Amino acid sequence: MNKRKQISNRGENIGALLRRYLGQRTVLGVAIPVLAAHIEAAQKKRAFTGLTESQIATGFREVTSRFIRSDYHSTYIDRRLGSRGFLDLSGNRYKIRAALLDGVSTGDLEQLHNDLLSSLLTAYEERQAVIRKLEDACSLPKESIDERHALVGAYLSQLTGNRGEMFEVVSFAVLREYFRTFGFSLQRFSTTHANDGGMDFVGGEDIYQVTTDESMQKVRKDLAKAPGTKRVLVRPTVNSAFAELSKDDVLETIELSDLLNHFISWLLARDTRSKQARHLQEVLMTALTEFQRENRAETQEILTGT
């Protein structure tokens, strides 16, 4: 985060800060239990002493169980500490930084709590819609090549929403199928505990790191993962500063234009020649599997309780 961004954050309150993370379950899975405890203390007119990590972990699992399942990890708290985050640690207890609560009423906190839960519901429903659309596309006749091609291209170019999960999942699906045709295998894994839709994958001895975040801070963070291991970076675009920074550590960079104009075009050409959407079907099936992997539908009313 650059200096200008740090300065701009000083005037934020907790509402403005947390609304930057709408729909992001691993951030909000930590924030919501702490926020709910702050609200409860304010309603009872008593000082809030904070929650232990164990209490936050329990709240995290309760919140995410009602939406899309996420496993808790302590790094989710560590990332939110200090002046750049929203948590303070005192002893073994965590609470919202006092400066972020200045001028914020209990009513404001209650509205924020509801908005955060609603954003997780929206993200959940959007995931269900993606799954249904992929299921429908996978059920098309084998000769429906153009329809599959259009959906792959549209999804791959969708760079916003839930930290670019769509780009990450579909780029993996495209590259996995492309290299499979030549006898190579890409497997999904993560070099760190991924935040929301974040994913990496591995082929041979190399790590493929994928993100839609174009900041230099993110580039440096990615390059710090698995030191000494060569990697291929997958991202929408590459600027000259990024290319200079990573030239000694990166075997190659795959951009969105490469995915659209080379990898997908090659798969499309083979399907067109055979008159069957064999490769594009595999891309869609892989994407569908990835979206279903962490998805768990719940029958209960999602917004009931805290």
Short mmCIF file of N, CA, C and O in Angstrom, two decimals, residues 192-276:
data_model
loop_
_atom_site.label_atom_id
_atom_site.label_comp_id
_atom_site.label_asym_id
_atom_site.label_seq_id
_atom_site.Cartn_x
_atom_site.Cartn_y
_atom_site.Cartn_z
N THR A 192 -0.02 -20.00 -0.11
CA THR A 192 -0.40 -19.47 1.20
C THR A 192 -1.88 -19.75 1.38
O THR A 192 -2.54 -20.27 0.49
N HIS A 193 -2.41 -19.37 2.53
CA HIS A 193 -3.85 -19.53 2.76
C HIS A 193 -4.59 -18.49 1.92
O HIS A 193 -4.48 -17.29 2.14
N ALA A 194 -5.30 -18.95 0.90
CA ALA A 194 -5.91 -18.06 -0.08
C ALA A 194 -7.05 -17.27 0.53
O ALA A 194 -7.78 -17.75 1.39
N ASN A 195 -7.21 -16.07 0.06
CA ASN A 195 -8.29 -15.19 0.51
C ASN A 195 -9.42 -15.25 -0.51
O ASN A 195 -9.25 -14.88 -1.66
N ASP A 196 -10.58 -15.75 -0.08
CA ASP A 196 -11.73 -15.89 -0.96
C ASP A 196 -11.39 -16.74 -2.17
O ASP A 196 -10.96 -17.86 -2.04
N GLY A 197 -11.56 -16.19 -3.38
CA GLY A 197 -11.39 -17.00 -4.57
C GLY A 197 -9.97 -17.18 -5.01
O GLY A 197 -9.72 -17.79 -6.03
N GLY A 198 -9.01 -16.63 -4.29
CA GLY A 198 -7.63 -16.67 -4.74
C GLY A 198 -7.13 -18.09 -4.95
O GLY A 198 -7.44 -18.98 -4.21
N MET A 199 -6.35 -18.28 -6.02
CA MET A 199 -5.84 -19.62 -6.28
C MET A 199 -4.53 -19.54 -7.02
O MET A 199 -4.25 -18.60 -7.75
N ASP A 200 -3.70 -20.54 -6.82
CA ASP A 200 -2.49 -20.76 -7.59
C ASP A 200 -2.57 -22.19 -8.12
O ASP A 200 -3.39 -22.99 -7.67
N PHE A 201 -1.70 -22.51 -9.06
CA PHE A 201 -1.64 -23.90 -9.52
C PHE A 201 -0.22 -24.21 -9.94
O PHE A 201 0.61 -23.33 -10.11
N VAL A 202 0.06 -25.50 -10.05
CA VAL A 202 1.43 -25.94 -10.27
C VAL A 202 1.50 -26.85 -11.49
O VAL A 202 0.59 -27.63 -11.75
N GLY A 203 2.57 -26.71 -12.25
CA GLY A 203 2.84 -27.59 -13.38
C GLY A 203 4.32 -27.95 -13.38
O GLY A 203 5.16 -27.07 -13.46
N GLY A 204 4.64 -29.26 -13.27
CA GLY A 204 6.04 -29.65 -13.22
C GLY A 204 6.72 -29.08 -12.00
O GLY A 204 6.29 -29.30 -10.87
N GLU A 205 7.77 -28.29 -12.20
CA GLU A 205 8.51 -27.71 -11.09
C GLU A 205 8.18 -26.24 -10.88
O GLU A 205 8.83 -25.56 -10.08
N ASP A 206 7.19 -25.73 -11.57
CA ASP A 206 6.90 -24.30 -11.57
C ASP A 206 5.55 -23.99 -10.94
O ASP A 206 4.60 -24.75 -11.07
N ILE A 207 5.50 -22.83 -10.29
CA ILE A 207 4.26 -22.35 -9.71
C ILE A 207 3.62 -21.34 -10.65
O ILE A 207 4.27 -20.43 -11.15
N TYR A 208 2.34 -21.50 -10.90
CA TYR A 208 1.56 -20.52 -11.64
C TYR A 208 0.80 -19.68 -10.62
O TYR A 208 -0.03 -20.21 -9.88
N GLN A 209 1.10 -18.40 -10.58
CA GLN A 209 0.43 -17.51 -9.62
C GLN A 209 -0.48 -16.57 -10.40
O GLN A 209 -0.05 -15.89 -11.34
N VAL A 210 -1.74 -16.53 -9.99
CA VAL A 210 -2.75 -15.82 -10.76
C VAL A 210 -3.47 -14.81 -9.88
O VAL A 210 -3.81 -15.10 -8.74
N THR A 211 -3.66 -13.59 -10.42
CA THR A 211 -4.38 -12.55 -9.69
C THR A 211 -4.83 -11.47 -10.67
O THR A 211 -4.25 -11.31 -11.74
N THR A 212 -5.87 -10.74 -10.28
CA THR A 212 -6.29 -9.57 -11.06
C THR A 212 -5.78 -8.28 -10.44
O THR A 212 -6.00 -7.20 -10.99
N ASP A 213 -5.12 -8.37 -9.28
CA ASP A 213 -4.60 -7.19 -8.59
C ASP A 213 -3.33 -6.72 -9.30
O ASP A 213 -2.33 -7.45 -9.36
N GLU A 214 -3.34 -5.51 -9.83
CA GLU A 214 -2.23 -4.99 -10.62
C GLU A 214 -1.26 -4.13 -9.81
O GLU A 214 -0.33 -3.54 -10.38
N SER A 215 -1.44 -4.03 -8.50
CA SER A 215 -0.56 -3.19 -7.70
C SER A 215 0.82 -3.80 -7.57
O SER A 215 0.99 -5.03 -7.56
N MET A 216 1.84 -2.96 -7.45
CA MET A 216 3.21 -3.43 -7.29
C MET A 216 3.36 -4.16 -5.95
O MET A 216 4.17 -5.08 -5.82
N GLN A 217 2.59 -3.73 -4.96
CA GLN A 217 2.65 -4.41 -3.66
C GLN A 217 2.23 -5.87 -3.81
O GLN A 217 2.86 -6.77 -3.25
N LYS A 218 1.19 -6.10 -4.60
CA LYS A 218 0.73 -7.47 -4.82
C LYS A 218 1.76 -8.26 -5.60
O LYS A 218 2.00 -9.45 -5.32
N VAL A 219 2.39 -7.65 -6.60
CA VAL A 219 3.43 -8.33 -7.36
C VAL A 219 4.56 -8.78 -6.44
O VAL A 219 5.02 -9.92 -6.49
N ARG A 220 5.04 -7.87 -5.58
CA ARG A 220 6.13 -8.21 -4.66
C ARG A 220 5.71 -9.32 -3.69
O ARG A 220 6.51 -10.20 -3.36
N LYS A 221 4.47 -9.26 -3.24
CA LYS A 221 3.97 -10.29 -2.33
C LYS A 221 3.95 -11.65 -3.02
O LYS A 221 4.34 -12.67 -2.44
N ASP A 222 3.50 -11.67 -4.28
CA ASP A 222 3.47 -12.93 -5.02
C ASP A 222 4.88 -13.49 -5.23
O ASP A 222 5.11 -14.69 -5.10
N LEU A 223 5.83 -12.60 -5.55
CA LEU A 223 7.19 -13.04 -5.80
C LEU A 223 7.88 -13.53 -4.53
O LEU A 223 8.85 -14.29 -4.60
N ALA A 224 7.38 -13.10 -3.37
CA ALA A 224 7.95 -13.53 -2.09
C ALA A 224 7.48 -14.92 -1.69
O ALA A 224 8.05 -15.55 -0.80
N LYS A 225 6.44 -15.42 -2.35
CA LYS A 225 5.93 -16.75 -2.05
C LYS A 225 6.89 -17.81 -2.59
O LYS A 225 7.41 -17.69 -3.68
N ALA A 226 7.07 -18.85 -1.85
CA ALA A 226 7.90 -19.99 -2.27
C ALA A 226 9.21 -19.52 -2.87
O ALA A 226 9.49 -19.74 -4.05
N PRO A 227 10.05 -18.83 -2.09
CA PRO A 227 11.31 -18.30 -2.63
C PRO A 227 12.19 -19.41 -3.21
O PRO A 227 12.25 -20.52 -2.67
N GLY A 228 12.85 -19.08 -4.33
CA GLY A 228 13.72 -20.04 -4.99
C GLY A 228 13.02 -20.91 -6.00
O GLY A 228 13.67 -21.69 -6.70
N THR A 229 11.70 -20.79 -6.09
CA THR A 229 10.93 -21.57 -7.04
C THR A 229 10.56 -20.70 -8.23
O THR A 229 10.04 -19.60 -8.05
N LYS A 230 10.82 -21.18 -9.43
CA LYS A 230 10.44 -20.44 -10.62
C LYS A 230 8.93 -20.43 -10.75
O LYS A 230 8.25 -21.38 -10.36
N ARG A 231 8.42 -19.36 -11.33
CA ARG A 231 6.97 -19.27 -11.48
C ARG A 231 6.57 -18.60 -12.79
O ARG A 231 7.35 -17.87 -13.39
N VAL A 232 5.33 -18.87 -13.17
CA VAL A 232 4.68 -18.20 -14.30
C VAL A 232 3.56 -17.38 -13.70
O VAL A 232 2.77 -17.89 -12.90
N LEU A 233 3.49 -16.08 -14.03
CA LEU A 233 2.44 -15.22 -13.50
C LEU A 233 1.33 -15.08 -14.53
O LEU A 233 1.58 -14.92 -15.73
N VAL A 234 0.10 -15.15 -14.03
CA VAL A 234 -1.08 -15.03 -14.88
C VAL A 234 -1.88 -13.84 -14.38
O VAL A 234 -2.32 -13.82 -13.22
N ARG A 235 -2.06 -12.83 -15.23
CA ARG A 235 -2.74 -11.59 -14.81
C ARG A 235 -3.30 -10.88 -16.03
O ARG A 235 -2.91 -11.18 -17.17
N PRO A 236 -4.22 -9.96 -15.83
CA PRO A 236 -4.86 -9.29 -16.98
C PRO A 236 -3.89 -8.55 -17.89
O PRO A 236 -3.98 -8.65 -19.11
N THR A 237 -2.96 -7.75 -17.31
CA THR A 237 -2.02 -6.96 -18.10
C THR A 237 -0.67 -6.93 -17.39
O THR A 237 -0.57 -7.29 -16.23
N VAL A 238 0.34 -6.47 -18.11
CA VAL A 238 1.68 -6.32 -17.53
C VAL A 238 2.23 -4.97 -17.96
O VAL A 238 2.24 -4.65 -19.15
N ASN A 239 2.70 -4.18 -16.99
CA ASN A 239 3.32 -2.90 -17.33
C ASN A 239 4.84 -3.03 -17.24
O ASN A 239 5.37 -4.02 -16.76
N SER A 240 5.54 -2.00 -17.71
CA SER A 240 7.00 -2.07 -17.80
C SER A 240 7.66 -2.18 -16.42
O SER A 240 8.65 -2.89 -16.26
N ALA A 241 7.10 -1.48 -15.42
CA ALA A 241 7.67 -1.54 -14.07
C ALA A 241 7.57 -2.95 -13.52
O ALA A 241 8.51 -3.46 -12.89
N PHE A 242 6.46 -3.60 -13.75
CA PHE A 242 6.29 -4.98 -13.29
C PHE A 242 7.26 -5.91 -14.00
O PHE A 242 7.90 -6.76 -13.38
N ALA A 243 7.40 -5.76 -15.31
CA ALA A 243 8.29 -6.62 -16.08
C ALA A 243 9.73 -6.51 -15.60
O ALA A 243 10.46 -7.50 -15.49
N GLU A 244 10.17 -5.29 -15.27
CA GLU A 244 11.53 -5.08 -14.80
C GLU A 244 11.74 -5.71 -13.43
O GLU A 244 12.77 -6.32 -13.14
N LEU A 245 10.73 -5.57 -12.57
CA LEU A 245 10.84 -6.10 -11.21
C LEU A 245 10.96 -7.61 -11.20
O LEU A 245 11.72 -8.18 -10.44
N SER A 246 10.23 -8.27 -12.07
CA SER A 246 10.10 -9.72 -11.97
C SER A 246 10.98 -10.50 -12.95
O SER A 246 10.92 -11.72 -12.97
N LYS A 247 11.80 -9.82 -13.73
CA LYS A 247 12.49 -10.51 -14.83
C LYS A 247 13.42 -11.63 -14.36
O LYS A 247 13.65 -12.59 -15.10
N ASP A 248 13.99 -11.52 -13.15
CA ASP A 248 14.91 -12.54 -12.68
C ASP A 248 14.21 -13.72 -12.01
O ASP A 248 14.83 -14.76 -11.79
N ASP A 249 12.95 -13.56 -11.67
CA ASP A 249 12.24 -14.58 -10.91
C ASP A 249 11.15 -15.29 -11.69
O ASP A 249 10.66 -16.33 -11.25
N VAL A 250 10.76 -14.74 -12.81
CA VAL A 250 9.59 -15.23 -13.53
C VAL A 250 9.99 -15.81 -14.88
O VAL A 250 10.68 -15.17 -15.67
N LEU A 251 9.57 -17.04 -15.14
CA LEU A 251 9.85 -17.66 -16.43
C LEU A 251 9.08 -16.97 -17.55
O LEU A 251 9.62 -16.72 -18.62
N GLU A 252 7.81 -16.66 -17.28
CA GLU A 252 6.97 -16.03 -18.29
C GLU A 252 5.75 -15.44 -17.62
O GLU A 252 5.39 -15.81 -16.50
N THR A 253 5.12 -14.49 -18.30
CA THR A 253 3.85 -13.92 -17.84
C THR A 253 2.79 -14.15 -18.89
O THR A 253 3.01 -13.88 -20.08
N ILE A 254 1.66 -14.67 -18.47
CA ILE A 254 0.53 -14.90 -19.36
C ILE A 254 -0.51 -13.83 -19.08
O ILE A 254 -0.98 -13.70 -17.95
N GLU A 255 -0.86 -13.06 -20.10
CA GLU A 255 -1.85 -11.99 -19.96
C GLU A 255 -3.20 -12.44 -20.48
O GLU A 255 -3.33 -13.49 -21.15
N LEU A 256 -4.22 -11.64 -20.18
CA LEU A 256 -5.56 -11.93 -20.68
C LEU A 256 -5.57 -12.05 -22.20
O LEU A 256 -6.21 -12.95 -22.76
N SER A 257 -4.85 -11.16 -22.89
CA SER A 257 -4.81 -11.22 -24.35
C SER A 257 -4.20 -12.53 -24.84
O SER A 257 -4.63 -13.08 -25.87
N ASP A 258 -3.22 -13.07 -24.12
CA ASP A 258 -2.64 -14.37 -24.47
C ASP A 258 -3.67 -15.48 -24.32
O ASP A 258 -3.77 -16.38 -25.17
N LEU A 259 -4.41 -15.43 -23.23
CA LEU A 259 -5.43 -16.45 -22.98
C LEU A 259 -6.49 -16.44 -24.08
O LEU A 259 -6.89 -17.49 -24.59
N LEU A 260 -6.94 -15.23 -24.44
CA LEU A 260 -8.00 -15.11 -25.44
C LEU A 260 -7.51 -15.43 -26.85
O LEU A 260 -8.18 -16.15 -27.60
N ASN A 261 -6.34 -14.91 -27.20
CA ASN A 261 -5.89 -14.96 -28.60
C ASN A 261 -5.01 -16.15 -28.93
O ASN A 261 -4.82 -16.47 -30.11
N HIS A 262 -4.44 -16.77 -27.92
CA HIS A 262 -3.60 -17.95 -28.19
C HIS A 262 -4.22 -19.22 -27.62
O HIS A 262 -4.60 -20.13 -28.38
N PHE A 263 -4.32 -19.31 -26.30
CA PHE A 263 -4.71 -20.56 -25.67
C PHE A 263 -6.15 -20.96 -26.04
O PHE A 263 -6.40 -22.09 -26.47
N ILE A 264 -7.10 -20.03 -25.86
CA ILE A 264 -8.48 -20.36 -26.19
C ILE A 264 -8.63 -20.54 -27.70
O ILE A 264 -9.36 -21.43 -28.16
N SER A 265 -7.97 -19.70 -28.49
CA SER A 265 -8.07 -19.81 -29.95
C SER A 265 -7.58 -21.17 -30.44
O SER A 265 -8.15 -21.76 -31.36
N TRP A 266 -6.52 -21.68 -29.83
CA TRP A 266 -6.00 -22.99 -30.21
C TRP A 266 -7.03 -24.08 -29.90
O TRP A 266 -7.29 -24.96 -30.73
N LEU A 267 -7.62 -24.03 -28.71
CA LEU A 267 -8.63 -25.01 -28.33
C LEU A 267 -9.86 -24.91 -29.23
O LEU A 267 -10.43 -25.93 -29.66
N LEU A 268 -10.26 -23.67 -29.53
CA LEU A 268 -11.41 -23.46 -30.40
C LEU A 268 -11.16 -24.03 -31.78
O LEU A 268 -12.04 -24.66 -32.39
N ALA A 269 -9.97 -23.81 -32.32
CA ALA A 269 -9.65 -24.30 -33.66
C ALA A 269 -9.74 -25.82 -33.72
O ALA A 269 -10.24 -26.39 -34.71
N ARG A 270 -9.28 -26.50 -32.68
CA ARG A 270 -9.37 -27.97 -32.66
C ARG A 270 -10.81 -28.44 -32.57
O ARG A 270 -11.20 -29.43 -33.20
N ASP A 271 -11.60 -27.76 -31.77
CA ASP A 271 -13.02 -28.13 -31.68
C ASP A 271 -13.73 -27.88 -32.99
O ASP A 271 -14.58 -28.67 -33.43
N THR A 272 -13.43 -26.76 -33.62
CA THR A 272 -14.06 -26.43 -34.90
C THR A 272 -13.71 -27.47 -35.95
O THR A 272 -14.56 -27.89 -36.75
N ARG A 273 -12.46 -27.90 -35.96
CA ARG A 273 -12.02 -28.89 -36.95
C ARG A 273 -12.73 -30.23 -36.74
O ARG A 273 -13.12 -30.90 -37.70
N SER A 274 -12.92 -30.61 -35.47
CA SER A 274 -13.58 -31.88 -35.19
C SER A 274 -15.10 -31.77 -35.17
O SER A 274 -15.80 -32.78 -35.11
N LYS A 275 -15.61 -30.51 -35.18
CA LYS A 275 -17.04 -30.23 -35.13
C LYS A 275 -17.69 -30.71 -33.84
O LYS A 275 -18.90 -30.96 -33.78
N GLN A 276 -16.88 -30.82 -32.79
CA GLN A 276 -17.36 -31.18 -31.46
C GLN A 276 -16.63 -30.35 -30.42
O GLN A 276 -15.40 -30.20 -30.50
#
